[in-house]
Amino acid sequence: MPKVLVSTVINAPIERVWRTVADYNGLPAWMPGMKDSAIEDGKSPNVVGAVRRLTMAGSKDVLRERLEVFDAENHRITYSVLEGPLPVKKILTSLHLRPITDSYGTLGEWSTQFETEPGKEDEGKQLMARIFGAGFRALKRHLAV
């Protein structure tokens, strides 16, 4: 099962970064390519089992993701992709924040594991790394405002 880890340093305190990424329904506010988000079945957005339905900019594609872990104490969310236009399947992704104590910054780690067609592992890894890299760059711009 291929795995990808992308990490970055964010020049903002962990509490501020966590407020942004912990809003499970707030992804379109900072993630490129996401237009709208809605939590299905009227559930609270930060409750394990909540399913967000994301629409993508410039497309009719829909991405549905289920919140699997919401750990405020350790600044970690984990979610699985239920359906979407991605060429990889059985995706389980975590976004984990750690404090950088000497600068009051934050270390962000976005990791995933997934399945893909045989021989397509490297293509899947590159795709997921590009998505996470773009997400972190956008998150930094969003927090710099």
mmCIF file of C-alpha atoms in Angstrom:
data_model
loop_
_atom_site.group_PDB
_atom_site.id
_atom_site.type_symbol
_atom_site.label_atom_id
_atom_site.label_comp_id
_atom_site.label_asym_id
_atom_site.label_seq_id
_atom_site.Cartn_x
_atom_site.Cartn_y
_atom_site.Cartn_z
ATOM 1 C CA MET A 1 0.000 0.000 0.000
ATOM 2 C CA PRO A 2 1.679 3.266 -1.107
ATOM 3 C CA LYS A 3 2.219 5.963 1.502
ATOM 4 C CA VAL A 4 2.990 9.665 1.211
ATOM 5 C CA LEU A 5 4.125 12.197 3.815
ATOM 6 C CA VAL A 6 4.389 15.923 3.121
ATOM 7 C CA SER A 7 5.538 18.260 5.877
ATOM 8 C CA THR A 8 6.041 21.988 6.219
ATOM 9 C CA VAL A 9 6.789 24.721 8.730
ATOM 10 C CA ILE A 10 3.947 27.197 9.218
ATOM 11 C CA ASN A 11 4.843 30.555 10.741
ATOM 12 C CA ALA A 12 1.830 30.724 13.036
ATOM 13 C CA PRO A 13 1.136 29.342 16.506
ATOM 14 C CA ILE A 14 -0.343 25.852 16.615
ATOM 15 C CA GLU A 15 -3.592 27.088 18.206
ATOM 16 C CA ARG A 16 -4.253 29.390 15.244
ATOM 17 C CA VAL A 17 -3.410 26.734 12.656
ATOM 18 C CA TRP A 18 -5.546 24.165 14.495
ATOM 19 C CA ARG A 19 -8.590 26.498 14.523
ATOM 20 C CA THR A 20 -8.365 26.602 10.730
ATOM 21 C CA VAL A 21 -7.712 22.931 9.911
ATOM 22 C CA ALA A 22 -9.963 21.557 12.658
ATOM 23 C CA ASP A 23 -13.010 23.098 10.977
ATOM 24 C CA TYR A 24 -13.882 19.961 9.029
ATOM 25 C CA ASN A 25 -16.489 21.876 7.023
ATOM 26 C CA GLY A 26 -14.163 24.838 6.345
ATOM 27 C CA LEU A 27 -11.771 23.322 3.794
ATOM 28 C CA PRO A 28 -12.950 25.490 0.851
ATOM 29 C CA ALA A 29 -11.871 28.617 2.762
ATOM 30 C CA TRP A 30 -8.222 27.745 2.159
ATOM 31 C CA MET A 31 -7.757 24.579 0.053
ATOM 32 C CA PRO A 32 -7.239 25.144 -3.689
ATOM 33 C CA GLY A 33 -9.793 23.561 -5.983
ATOM 34 C CA MET A 34 -12.524 23.261 -3.372
ATOM 35 C CA LYS A 35 -15.655 25.311 -4.002
ATOM 36 C CA ASP A 36 -18.208 24.309 -1.355
ATOM 37 C CA SER A 37 -18.528 21.944 1.582
ATOM 38 C CA ALA A 38 -21.609 20.565 3.287
ATOM 39 C CA ILE A 39 -21.885 18.087 6.134
ATOM 40 C CA GLU A 40 -24.386 15.350 5.287
ATOM 41 C CA ASP A 41 -27.256 14.231 7.519
ATOM 42 C CA GLY A 42 -27.176 17.373 9.670
ATOM 43 C CA LYS A 43 -24.301 16.105 11.811
ATOM 44 C CA SER A 44 -21.900 18.369 13.637
ATOM 45 C CA PRO A 45 -18.832 18.901 11.438
ATOM 46 C CA ASN A 46 -16.246 17.829 14.003
ATOM 47 C CA VAL A 47 -17.864 14.595 15.177
ATOM 48 C CA VAL A 48 -16.296 11.297 14.147
ATOM 49 C CA GLY A 49 -18.426 9.826 11.387
ATOM 50 C CA ALA A 50 -19.358 13.205 9.861
ATOM 51 C CA VAL A 51 -19.304 13.064 6.060
ATOM 52 C CA ARG A 52 -18.388 16.191 4.147
ATOM 53 C CA ARG A 53 -19.467 16.615 0.557
ATOM 54 C CA LEU A 54 -17.028 18.848 -1.311
ATOM 55 C CA THR A 55 -17.692 20.336 -4.707
ATOM 56 C CA MET A 56 -14.705 21.166 -6.822
ATOM 57 C CA ALA A 57 -14.145 24.447 -8.621
ATOM 58 C CA GLY A 58 -14.618 24.315 -12.381
ATOM 59 C CA SER A 59 -16.102 20.824 -12.321
ATOM 60 C CA LYS A 60 -19.174 18.840 -11.392
ATOM 61 C CA ASP A 61 -17.017 16.342 -9.504
ATOM 62 C CA VAL A 62 -17.891 15.650 -5.883
ATOM 63 C CA LEU A 63 -15.531 14.428 -3.189
ATOM 64 C CA ARG A 64 -17.079 12.735 -0.134
ATOM 65 C CA GLU A 65 -14.905 12.244 2.933
ATOM 66 C CA ARG A 66 -15.692 10.765 6.357
ATOM 67 C CA LEU A 67 -14.053 12.036 9.540
ATOM 68 C CA GLU A 68 -12.422 9.036 11.243
ATOM 69 C CA VAL A 69 -10.417 10.708 14.040
ATOM 70 C CA PHE A 70 -10.771 14.150 15.611
ATOM 71 C CA ASP A 71 -8.075 14.537 18.279
ATOM 72 C CA ALA A 72 -7.961 18.139 19.505
ATOM 73 C CA GLU A 73 -5.481 17.332 22.264
ATOM 74 C CA ASN A 74 -2.891 16.012 19.783
ATOM 75 C CA HIS A 75 -3.951 18.302 16.907
ATOM 76 C CA ARG A 76 -4.786 15.494 14.481
ATOM 77 C CA ILE A 77 -7.647 14.789 12.115
ATOM 78 C CA THR A 78 -7.935 11.642 10.038
ATOM 79 C CA TYR A 79 -10.420 11.128 7.252
ATOM 80 C CA SER A 80 -11.203 8.558 4.573
ATOM 81 C CA VAL A 81 -12.326 9.250 1.030
ATOM 82 C CA LEU A 82 -15.662 7.583 0.291
ATOM 83 C CA GLU A 83 -15.967 8.707 -3.327
ATOM 84 C CA GLY A 84 -14.382 11.139 -5.721
ATOM 85 C CA PRO A 85 -12.552 11.673 -8.986
ATOM 86 C CA LEU A 86 -9.111 10.651 -7.698
ATOM 87 C CA PRO A 87 -7.285 7.808 -9.490
ATOM 88 C CA VAL A 88 -6.359 6.235 -6.131
ATOM 89 C CA LYS A 89 -8.724 4.238 -3.902
ATOM 90 C CA LYS A 90 -9.189 3.311 -0.234
ATOM 91 C CA ILE A 91 -7.554 6.576 0.817
ATOM 92 C CA LEU A 92 -6.909 7.195 4.521
ATOM 93 C CA THR A 93 -5.386 10.604 5.263
ATOM 94 C CA SER A 94 -4.191 12.372 8.419
ATOM 95 C CA LEU A 95 -3.343 16.003 9.030
ATOM 96 C CA HIS A 96 -1.220 16.370 12.150
ATOM 97 C CA LEU A 97 0.149 19.542 13.689
ATOM 98 C CA ARG A 98 3.046 19.789 16.126
ATOM 99 C CA PRO A 99 4.300 22.879 17.934
ATOM 100 C CA ILE A 100 7.697 24.310 17.083
ATOM 101 C CA THR A 101 8.572 25.566 20.522
ATOM 102 C CA ASP A 102 11.559 27.790 19.768
ATOM 103 C CA SER A 103 9.699 29.961 17.243
ATOM 104 C CA TYR A 104 6.003 29.581 18.170
ATOM 105 C CA GLY A 105 5.479 28.074 14.749
ATOM 106 C CA THR A 106 3.817 24.851 13.687
ATOM 107 C CA LEU A 107 5.049 21.744 11.941
ATOM 108 C CA GLY A 108 2.341 20.449 9.639
ATOM 109 C CA GLU A 109 2.372 16.824 8.493
ATOM 110 C CA TRP A 110 -0.087 15.526 5.914
ATOM 111 C CA SER A 111 0.136 11.792 5.355
ATOM 112 C CA THR A 112 -1.877 9.258 3.443
ATOM 113 C CA GLN A 113 -2.009 5.651 2.400
ATOM 114 C CA PHE A 114 -4.047 4.320 -0.486
ATOM 115 C CA GLU A 115 -4.454 1.613 -3.085
ATOM 116 C CA THR A 116 -3.960 1.986 -6.808
ATOM 117 C CA GLU A 117 -3.734 -0.146 -9.903
ATOM 118 C CA PRO A 118 -0.540 -2.216 -10.118
ATOM 119 C CA GLY A 119 2.242 -0.151 -11.659
ATOM 120 C CA LYS A 120 0.516 3.157 -10.819
ATOM 121 C CA GLU A 121 1.962 3.548 -7.311
ATOM 122 C CA ASP A 122 4.471 6.279 -8.210
ATOM 123 C CA GLU A 123 1.831 8.220 -10.138
ATOM 124 C CA GLY A 124 -0.472 8.057 -7.100
ATOM 125 C CA LYS A 125 2.301 9.169 -4.757
ATOM 126 C CA GLN A 126 3.161 12.142 -6.969
ATOM 127 C CA LEU A 127 -0.490 13.180 -7.218
ATOM 128 C CA MET A 128 -1.081 13.053 -3.477
ATOM 129 C CA ALA A 129 2.201 14.894 -2.752
ATOM 130 C CA ARG A 130 1.162 17.673 -5.188
ATOM 131 C CA ILE A 131 -2.271 17.978 -3.554
ATOM 132 C CA PHE A 132 -0.820 18.206 -0.044
ATOM 133 C CA GLY A 133 1.952 20.590 -1.112
ATOM 134 C CA ALA A 134 -0.569 22.924 -2.763
ATOM 135 C CA GLY A 135 -2.773 22.674 0.320
ATOM 136 C CA PHE A 136 0.041 23.655 2.668
ATOM 137 C CA ARG A 137 1.090 26.590 0.455
ATOM 138 C CA ALA A 138 -2.512 27.813 0.404
ATOM 139 C CA LEU A 139 -2.899 27.328 4.160
ATOM 140 C CA LYS A 140 0.191 29.463 4.774
ATOM 141 C CA ARG A 141 -1.190 32.233 2.518
ATOM 142 C CA HIS A 142 -4.561 32.016 4.279
ATOM 143 C CA LEU A 143 -2.969 32.316 7.733
ATOM 144 C CA ALA A 144 -0.726 35.224 6.638
ATOM 145 C CA VAL A 145 -3.776 37.444 6.075
#
